[in-house]
Short mmCIF file of C-alpha atoms and ligand atoms in Angstrom, two decimals:
data_model
loop_
_atom_site.label_atom_id
_atom_site.label_comp_id
_atom_site.label_asym_id
_atom_site.label_seq_id
_atom_site.Cartn_x
_atom_site.Cartn_y
_atom_site.Cartn_z
CA MET A 267 73.01 25.63 66.81
CA GLN A 268 75.27 22.87 65.43
CA TYR A 269 78.92 22.28 64.58
CA ASP A 270 79.99 18.79 66.61
CA LEU A 271 82.19 17.60 63.20
CA THR A 272 80.15 15.10 60.14
CA GLU A 273 81.16 11.68 59.47
CA GLU A 274 82.26 13.44 56.21
CA GLN A 275 84.47 15.92 57.99
CA LEU A 276 85.64 13.58 60.56
CA MET A 277 86.92 11.60 57.52
CA LEU A 278 88.40 14.78 55.84
CA LYS A 279 89.88 14.97 59.28
CA GLU A 280 91.70 11.57 59.20
CA THR A 281 92.60 12.27 55.95
CA VAL A 282 94.32 15.22 55.77
CA ALA A 283 96.44 14.54 59.26
CA ARG A 284 98.04 11.32 57.63
CA ILE A 285 99.55 13.71 54.47
CA ALA A 286 100.18 16.30 57.63
CA ARG A 287 101.99 13.56 59.13
CA GLU A 288 103.71 11.70 56.39
CA GLN A 289 104.15 14.39 53.87
CA VAL A 290 104.05 17.41 55.72
CA ALA A 291 106.12 17.55 58.93
CA PRO A 292 109.01 15.66 57.73
CA GLY A 293 110.57 18.31 56.26
CA ALA A 294 108.97 21.27 58.24
CA GLU A 295 112.16 21.83 59.80
CA LYS A 296 114.32 22.19 56.68
CA ARG A 297 111.42 24.20 55.01
CA ASP A 298 112.02 26.63 58.14
CA GLU A 299 115.60 26.72 57.72
CA GLU A 300 115.49 27.52 54.28
CA ALA A 301 112.84 30.25 53.73
CA GLN A 302 111.99 29.24 50.29
CA PHE A 303 108.54 29.09 48.77
CA PRO A 304 107.24 25.83 49.30
CA TRP A 305 105.72 24.66 46.11
CA ASP A 306 106.51 21.19 47.17
CA MET A 307 103.50 21.92 49.66
CA VAL A 308 101.30 23.21 46.71
CA GLU A 309 101.81 20.18 44.56
CA ILE A 310 100.66 17.90 47.55
CA LEU A 311 97.46 20.20 48.68
CA LYS A 312 97.02 20.52 44.72
CA GLU A 313 96.98 16.23 44.02
CA ASN A 314 94.55 15.83 46.59
CA ALA A 315 92.08 18.96 46.13
CA LEU A 316 92.59 20.68 49.38
CA PHE A 317 92.77 23.95 47.28
CA GLY A 318 88.91 23.87 46.63
CA ALA A 319 87.41 23.28 49.46
CA ASP A 320 85.59 25.65 50.83
CA PHE A 321 84.62 26.83 46.37
CA PRO A 322 81.59 26.58 45.11
CA GLU A 323 81.10 23.00 42.91
CA VAL A 324 79.80 24.80 40.20
CA TYR A 325 83.59 26.76 39.86
CA GLY A 326 84.80 23.03 40.61
CA GLY A 327 85.16 23.67 44.16
CA SER A 328 83.71 20.35 46.48
CA GLU A 329 82.20 23.33 48.19
CA MET A 330 82.59 21.06 51.97
CA GLY A 331 82.24 25.19 53.98
CA LEU A 332 84.36 27.02 56.18
CA LEU A 333 84.36 24.20 59.00
CA ALA A 334 86.13 21.65 57.12
CA LEU A 335 88.90 24.61 55.81
CA CYS A 336 89.44 25.53 59.59
CA VAL A 337 89.88 21.00 60.00
CA MET A 338 92.08 21.05 57.33
CA ILE A 339 93.85 23.95 58.00
CA GLU A 340 94.34 23.15 62.07
CA GLU A 341 95.40 19.92 60.44
CA LEU A 342 98.14 20.24 58.31
CA ALA A 343 99.23 23.39 61.64
CA LYS A 344 100.25 20.91 63.86
CA ALA A 345 103.00 19.87 61.20
CA CYS A 346 103.71 22.90 59.33
CA ALA A 347 101.99 26.45 59.76
CA SER A 348 103.92 27.52 56.42
CA THR A 349 102.37 25.20 54.94
CA ALA A 350 98.64 25.56 56.42
CA VAL A 351 99.46 29.59 55.33
CA ILE A 352 98.93 28.26 51.70
CA LEU A 353 95.61 27.16 52.62
CA LEU A 354 94.91 30.61 54.66
CA VAL A 355 96.57 32.78 51.70
CA HIS A 356 93.78 31.23 49.27
CA GLU A 357 90.66 31.95 51.39
CA LEU A 358 91.59 35.57 52.03
CA GLY A 359 92.12 36.36 48.23
CA THR A 360 89.63 34.68 47.16
CA MET A 361 87.36 35.61 49.22
CA PRO A 362 86.34 39.05 47.87
CA ILE A 363 85.94 37.67 45.00
CA PHE A 364 83.19 35.50 46.81
CA LEU A 365 81.74 38.18 48.67
CA ALA A 366 81.31 41.11 45.41
CA GLY A 367 82.44 39.39 42.15
CA ASN A 368 79.91 39.34 39.39
CA SER A 369 80.04 35.73 37.64
CA GLU A 370 81.41 36.91 34.55
CA GLN A 371 84.42 37.77 37.38
CA LYS A 372 83.59 34.33 39.66
CA SER A 373 83.98 32.02 35.72
CA ARG A 374 86.84 34.14 34.55
CA TYR A 375 88.93 33.26 38.33
CA LEU A 376 87.86 30.68 40.27
CA PRO A 377 88.24 27.39 38.73
CA ARG A 378 91.62 27.15 38.53
CA LEU A 379 91.66 28.95 42.02
CA ALA A 380 89.61 25.75 43.12
CA ALA A 381 92.04 22.93 41.57
CA GLY A 382 95.42 24.75 42.53
CA ASP A 383 96.43 26.03 38.64
CA ALA A 384 96.79 29.99 40.37
CA LEU A 385 97.64 31.32 43.59
CA ILE A 386 95.91 34.13 45.30
CA ALA A 387 97.55 37.50 47.66
CA PHE A 388 95.65 40.02 48.98
CA GLY A 389 97.34 42.92 49.07
CA LEU A 390 95.35 45.64 51.99
CA THR A 391 98.10 46.71 54.13
CA GLU A 392 100.23 49.72 53.56
CA PRO A 393 103.19 51.77 55.12
CA ASN A 394 101.00 53.91 57.02
CA ALA A 395 97.39 51.25 56.56
CA GLY A 396 97.92 48.53 58.91
CA SER A 397 95.43 48.23 61.44
CA ASP A 398 94.00 51.62 60.41
CA VAL A 399 92.76 50.27 57.01
CA SER A 400 91.11 53.15 56.19
CA SER A 401 93.70 55.15 55.89
CA LEU A 402 95.04 53.72 52.55
CA ARG A 403 97.39 55.97 49.88
CA THR A 404 97.33 53.71 47.08
CA ARG A 405 94.81 54.96 44.40
CA ALA A 406 92.64 53.70 41.75
CA VAL A 407 92.23 56.78 38.80
CA LYS A 408 89.55 56.33 36.07
CA GLU A 409 90.87 56.48 32.94
CA GLY A 410 88.99 55.27 29.80
CA ASP A 411 87.65 51.98 30.10
CA GLY A 412 89.75 51.04 33.15
CA TYR A 413 91.58 51.96 36.10
CA LEU A 414 95.22 53.07 36.58
CA LEU A 415 96.12 52.27 40.27
CA ASN A 416 99.48 53.97 42.09
CA GLY A 417 100.50 52.36 44.93
CA SER A 418 102.42 50.34 47.54
CA LYS A 419 101.68 47.14 49.20
CA ILE A 420 103.68 45.45 52.29
CA PHE A 421 103.74 42.68 54.10
CA ILE A 422 101.13 40.62 51.43
CA SER A 423 101.52 37.45 51.88
CA HIS A 424 102.25 35.50 48.06
CA ALA A 425 102.16 37.82 46.16
CA ASP A 426 105.28 37.00 44.30
CA VAL A 427 103.97 33.27 43.25
CA ALA A 428 100.38 34.65 42.94
CA GLU A 429 98.89 34.86 39.88
CA VAL A 430 96.14 37.19 40.38
CA ILE A 431 96.26 39.78 43.39
CA CYS A 432 93.21 41.48 44.76
CA VAL A 433 94.10 44.65 45.60
CA ALA A 434 92.26 47.96 47.95
CA ALA A 435 92.53 51.45 46.73
CA ARG A 436 91.35 54.32 46.98
CA THR A 437 88.85 54.99 44.32
CA ASP A 438 87.64 58.69 45.61
CA THR A 439 89.92 60.65 48.65
CA THR A 440 87.70 63.16 48.62
CA VAL A 441 85.29 61.14 51.91
CA PRO A 442 86.54 59.34 54.08
CA GLY A 443 88.51 55.98 53.18
CA HIS A 444 85.08 53.84 54.09
CA LYS A 445 83.76 55.73 51.55
CA GLY A 446 85.71 56.28 48.82
CA THR A 447 87.33 52.43 48.19
CA GLY A 448 87.45 49.81 45.99
CA VAL A 449 88.54 45.99 45.60
CA PHE A 450 90.38 45.80 42.18
CA ILE A 451 91.40 41.80 40.27
CA VAL A 452 95.06 42.88 38.98
CA ASP A 453 96.17 39.76 37.06
CA LYS A 454 100.14 38.97 37.20
CA GLY A 455 102.68 39.95 34.41
CA THR A 456 99.82 43.55 34.36
CA SER A 457 102.83 46.37 32.90
CA GLY A 458 103.59 48.07 35.85
CA LEU A 459 103.16 45.75 38.76
CA SER A 460 106.54 44.88 40.61
CA ILE A 461 107.76 42.66 43.71
CA GLY A 462 109.35 44.84 46.41
CA LYS A 463 111.24 43.88 49.25
CA ARG A 464 111.09 40.19 50.33
CA GLU A 465 110.79 40.69 54.41
CA LYS A 466 113.01 38.21 56.23
CA LYS A 467 110.46 36.58 59.01
CA MET A 468 110.91 36.11 62.89
CA GLY A 469 108.44 32.38 61.43
CA LEU A 470 106.35 31.23 58.60
CA ARG A 471 109.74 31.46 57.00
CA ALA A 472 108.35 29.00 53.95
CA SER A 473 105.47 31.66 53.09
CA SER A 474 106.61 34.55 51.26
CA THR A 475 106.00 38.08 52.67
CA VAL A 476 106.75 40.80 49.86
CA GLU A 477 105.96 44.01 49.40
CA VAL A 478 103.94 45.25 46.16
CA VAL A 479 104.72 48.83 43.93
CA LEU A 480 101.90 49.65 41.89
CA GLU A 481 103.19 52.05 39.27
CA ASP A 482 100.17 53.28 36.41
CA VAL A 483 98.94 49.27 36.47
CA ARG A 484 96.40 49.93 34.30
CA VAL A 485 93.42 47.71 35.35
CA PRO A 486 90.35 47.30 33.24
CA ALA A 487 86.93 48.35 34.78
CA ALA A 488 85.75 45.04 34.00
CA ASN A 489 87.81 44.02 37.18
CA LEU A 490 86.57 46.54 39.91
CA LEU A 491 84.90 44.02 42.32
CA ALA A 492 81.23 45.48 42.84
CA GLU A 493 81.11 48.91 42.28
CA GLU A 494 83.68 51.83 43.00
CA ASN A 495 83.81 53.14 46.60
CA SER A 496 81.90 50.15 47.92
CA GLY A 497 85.34 48.33 48.98
CA PHE A 498 85.41 49.03 52.22
CA PRO A 499 82.93 46.29 53.10
CA ILE A 500 84.57 44.01 51.48
CA ILE A 501 87.49 44.06 53.81
CA MET A 502 86.06 44.31 56.73
CA LYS A 503 83.82 41.17 55.37
CA THR A 504 86.67 39.09 53.74
CA LEU A 505 88.27 39.43 57.58
CA ASP A 506 85.39 38.63 59.66
CA ILE A 507 85.09 35.60 57.53
CA THR A 508 88.82 34.79 56.90
CA ARG A 509 90.41 35.39 60.73
CA ILE A 510 88.11 32.55 61.71
CA PRO A 511 91.08 30.35 59.68
CA VAL A 512 93.11 32.50 60.99
CA ALA A 513 92.04 31.52 64.40
CA ALA A 514 91.73 27.61 63.37
CA GLN A 515 95.37 27.53 62.28
CA ALA A 516 96.41 29.01 66.17
CA VAL A 517 94.62 26.30 67.16
CA GLY A 518 97.15 24.01 64.78
CA ILE A 519 100.05 25.24 65.98
CA ALA A 520 99.42 25.13 69.73
CA GLN A 521 98.11 21.02 69.89
CA GLY A 522 100.84 20.13 67.69
CA ALA A 523 103.08 21.60 70.72
CA LEU A 524 101.44 20.31 72.97
CA ASP A 525 101.11 16.98 71.53
CA TYR A 526 105.18 16.91 71.57
CA ALA A 527 105.06 18.27 74.88
CA ILE A 528 103.00 15.59 76.31
CA GLN A 529 104.80 12.83 74.45
CA TYR A 530 108.46 14.23 75.45
CA THR A 531 107.25 14.81 79.12
CA LYS A 532 106.30 10.88 79.58
CA GLU A 533 109.57 10.20 78.46
CA ARG A 534 111.91 12.15 79.79
CA GLN A 535 113.22 11.42 83.33
CA GLN A 536 114.57 13.60 85.71
CA PHE A 537 115.18 12.43 89.77
CA GLY A 538 113.85 9.18 88.42
CA LYS A 539 110.74 9.50 86.79
CA PRO A 540 108.83 11.14 83.52
CA LEU A 541 108.71 14.45 83.68
CA PHE A 542 105.18 14.08 83.49
CA SER A 543 104.76 12.62 86.54
CA PHE A 544 105.50 15.70 88.39
CA GLN A 545 102.19 18.32 89.58
CA GLY A 546 103.47 21.12 88.91
CA LEU A 547 103.71 20.13 84.52
CA GLN A 548 100.79 18.24 84.33
CA TRP A 549 98.94 21.17 85.92
CA MET A 550 100.73 23.45 83.23
CA MET A 551 99.97 21.04 80.59
CA ALA A 552 96.45 20.54 81.74
CA ASP A 553 95.79 24.59 81.34
CA MET A 554 97.22 24.45 78.05
CA ALA A 555 95.23 21.69 76.80
CA THR A 556 92.37 23.08 78.11
CA ARG A 557 92.57 26.63 76.51
CA VAL A 558 93.83 24.25 73.51
CA GLU A 559 90.08 22.79 73.64
CA ALA A 560 88.01 26.17 74.30
CA SER A 561 89.56 27.75 71.47
CA ARG A 562 88.78 25.36 68.66
CA GLN A 563 85.12 25.10 70.32
CA LEU A 564 85.29 29.16 69.88
CA THR A 565 86.66 28.47 66.29
CA TYR A 566 83.92 26.18 65.05
CA LYS A 567 81.42 27.56 66.61
CA ALA A 568 82.08 30.41 64.49
CA ALA A 569 83.07 28.66 61.54
CA ALA A 570 79.97 27.07 61.62
CA LEU A 571 78.07 29.94 62.05
CA PHE A 572 79.82 31.94 59.21
CA GLU A 573 78.09 28.03 57.39
CA ALA A 574 74.96 29.03 57.37
CA VAL A 575 74.92 31.83 55.78
CA PRO A 576 75.46 32.45 52.13
CA LYS A 577 78.57 34.12 51.25
CA ASN A 578 77.22 37.55 50.26
CA LEU A 579 77.69 41.50 51.20
CA ASP A 580 74.26 41.30 52.91
CA ARG A 581 74.47 38.76 55.92
CA VAL A 582 76.99 39.41 58.31
CA SER A 583 75.77 39.90 61.33
CA ARG A 584 77.01 41.56 64.61
CA GLU A 585 76.86 37.77 66.35
CA LEU A 586 79.26 36.70 63.09
CA ILE A 587 81.36 39.58 63.05
CA ARG A 588 81.85 39.00 67.65
CA HIS A 589 82.24 35.70 67.11
CA SER A 590 85.13 35.29 64.23
CA ALA A 591 86.93 38.04 66.14
CA MET A 592 86.48 36.48 69.51
CA ALA A 593 88.37 32.75 67.70
CA LYS A 594 91.32 34.48 66.29
CA VAL A 595 91.78 36.78 69.23
CA PHE A 596 92.00 33.65 71.54
CA ALA A 597 93.17 30.99 69.52
CA ALA A 598 95.35 33.26 68.96
CA ASP A 599 96.83 34.05 72.71
CA THR A 600 96.85 30.60 73.62
CA ALA A 601 98.76 29.70 70.49
CA MET A 602 101.79 31.56 72.06
CA GLN A 603 101.07 30.45 75.52
CA VAL A 604 101.00 26.98 74.89
CA THR A 605 104.20 26.88 72.07
CA THR A 606 105.84 29.16 74.93
CA ASP A 607 104.89 26.51 78.30
CA ALA A 608 105.79 23.49 75.09
CA VAL A 609 109.44 25.08 74.89
CA GLN A 610 109.75 25.67 78.69
CA LEU A 611 108.44 22.21 79.14
CA LEU A 612 111.44 20.54 76.95
CA GLY A 613 113.84 22.90 79.06
CA GLY A 614 116.95 23.27 76.92
CA TYR A 615 115.98 21.25 73.96
CA GLY A 616 112.80 23.48 73.50
CA TYR A 617 115.92 26.08 72.71
CA VAL A 618 117.22 24.98 69.90
CA LYS A 619 116.27 23.76 66.11
CA GLU A 620 116.13 20.18 66.68
CA TYR A 621 112.86 19.77 68.17
CA PRO A 622 109.91 21.90 66.39
CA VAL A 623 108.86 23.55 69.49
CA GLU A 624 110.94 26.36 68.43
CA ARG A 625 109.92 26.99 65.59
CA MET A 626 106.20 26.59 66.25
CA MET A 627 106.29 29.53 68.97
CA ARG A 628 108.07 31.45 65.95
CA ASP A 629 104.86 30.28 64.20
CA ALA A 630 102.26 30.89 67.00
CA LYS A 631 103.96 35.00 66.59
CA ILE A 632 102.40 36.22 63.04
CA THR A 633 98.13 34.74 64.44
CA GLN A 634 98.52 37.49 67.00
CA ILE A 635 99.56 40.37 64.47
CA TYR A 636 98.31 39.40 60.78
CA GLU A 637 94.38 39.69 59.61
CA GLY A 638 94.04 42.35 62.81
CA THR A 639 95.91 41.99 66.22
CA SER A 640 94.32 40.40 69.22
CA GLN A 641 94.06 44.55 69.78
CA ILE A 642 92.30 45.25 66.79
CA GLN A 643 90.09 41.86 67.24
CA LYS A 644 89.28 43.11 70.79
CA VAL A 645 87.67 46.79 68.92
CA VAL A 646 85.62 45.04 67.00
CA ILE A 647 84.61 42.91 69.88
CA SER A 648 83.61 45.46 71.64
CA SER A 649 81.91 47.00 68.85
CA THR A 650 79.66 44.82 68.56
CA LEU A 651 78.02 44.51 72.78
N1 COS B 849 82.78 44.25 59.45
C1 COS B 849 81.58 44.54 58.96
N2 COS B 849 81.75 46.13 58.85
C2 COS B 849 82.93 46.80 59.53
C3 COS B 849 83.18 46.57 60.53
C4 COS B 849 83.49 44.39 60.67
N3 COS B 849 84.51 43.56 61.16
N4 COS B 849 84.12 47.24 60.93
C5 COS B 849 83.70 48.01 60.74
N5 COS B 849 82.58 47.85 59.69
C6 COS B 849 82.01 48.84 58.47
C7 COS B 849 80.94 49.86 59.74
O1 COS B 849 80.24 49.62 60.33
C8 COS B 849 80.94 51.23 59.05
O2 COS B 849 80.25 51.25 58.01
P1 COS B 849 79.40 52.33 57.56
O3 COS B 849 80.51 52.93 56.75
O4 COS B 849 78.61 52.28 56.43
O5 COS B 849 78.62 52.70 59.05
C9 COS B 849 82.28 51.13 58.50
O6 COS B 849 82.32 49.98 58.30
C10 COS B 849 83.57 52.08 59.15
O7 COS B 849 83.27 51.65 60.62
P2 COS B 849 84.66 52.08 61.68
O8 COS B 849 84.65 53.69 61.75
O9 COS B 849 84.47 51.35 62.51
O10 COS B 849 86.09 52.21 60.86
P3 COS B 849 87.77 52.32 61.66
O11 COS B 849 88.21 53.25 59.91
O12 COS B 849 87.79 53.30 62.61
O13 COS B 849 87.63 51.14 61.54
C11 COS B 849 88.70 48.86 62.45
C12 COS B 849 87.68 50.24 62.50
C13 COS B 849 89.56 49.19 63.31
C14 COS B 849 87.69 47.56 63.14
C15 COS B 849 89.43 48.38 61.44
O14 COS B 849 90.18 49.52 60.33
C16 COS B 849 89.91 47.22 61.38
O15 COS B 849 88.62 45.60 60.96
N6 COS B 849 90.89 47.29 61.32
C17 COS B 849 91.93 45.82 61.45
C18 COS B 849 92.50 45.63 59.89
C19 COS B 849 93.11 44.27 59.75
O16 COS B 849 93.06 43.13 60.48
N7 COS B 849 94.78 44.79 58.98
C20 COS B 849 95.31 43.71 58.70
C21 COS B 849 95.29 43.18 57.36
S1 COS B 849 96.19 41.36 57.40
S2 COS B 849 95.34 41.25 55.24
#
């Protein structure tokens, strides 16, 4: 199993690191404070053709793969997790189409998404179906040559700015959720589709998180992915794959905080010498660096494992599922610990908004929650043992 970065991936990493340093980092504090969706960041990602990194060439992507996407997300997250999440949500929303879309659906949606001309969201979570995702209540009832969707979704990233939402809904309520769920592609502007509450969040404040309300939303049968009642495996496998870029985001946040803490402790003098020269603090940073590197290796290995198989529903093995969940839980917990330690290393300065580690600590928290909490990852890992 080889997952050292190739020449091409190393060049990509350098390019994205430069973009992050020069164009993304400078406004990160302001974006966090203003809590508005960053269309200027979308433009930068689009200009640099980053949206299509993991899309097939035939649909306008550059087909660089999941590992390349992870590297990009990591570099962006070092500077601004709210910008990194744009690519992450793009992958999450598109994955059901990659996995289960037919060629007509792929041709209709993927080219605009690959170019970044349209954004996409994934409408899964509901008030009563978070970790327990098979308890969805949103219903899709067959009517004529289409379906009528009714229900509501909460905590949906970017649904208000997306042109397309992949919505999970119960297609048969007489059987358990994992046997009676479907996934539908719903276009923005469809009658009955509206955006409800906008969340005010602790972190990732420049990304939008909203409620989606579906009232008699008529979706043509041509927008159903695969077949009725086949949605649960699509959802699970989507999450199996996209938990890896979440891990990459966590690695980036942690590395960004660690880099800042190292630089700070080498400059800041107390008791007549740099903070970095105190062994107690050196050991803290040694632990932080070790955990970040271990998280990165788990993430890259998981990405490489997924890259080795085609993106379709049949090829997600227990080994892949286990590695994605391991990478997600370890990297997310690391991001939380490392950013908290970075705040500690900066002392009072770490606690104020003038220094970025305070934002990084708030941003890190969501990686332990979304796309499956750290506790759920352990359920997933143990289910494969
Ligand atoms: N990958 C692929 N298939 C999976 C899977 C996974 N990670 N987990 C379960 N499945 C399959 C099972 O194999 C089973 O298939 P069969 O019906 O063919 O036997 C089916 O799904 C049902 O499995 P299970 O009974 O274990 O499902 P549960 O409802 O108990 O759910 C967990 C299992 C908790 C792992 C699942 O609900 C989960 O991942 N929850 C977290 C959801 C989440 O991440 N929410 C945040 C969304 S942010 S977009």
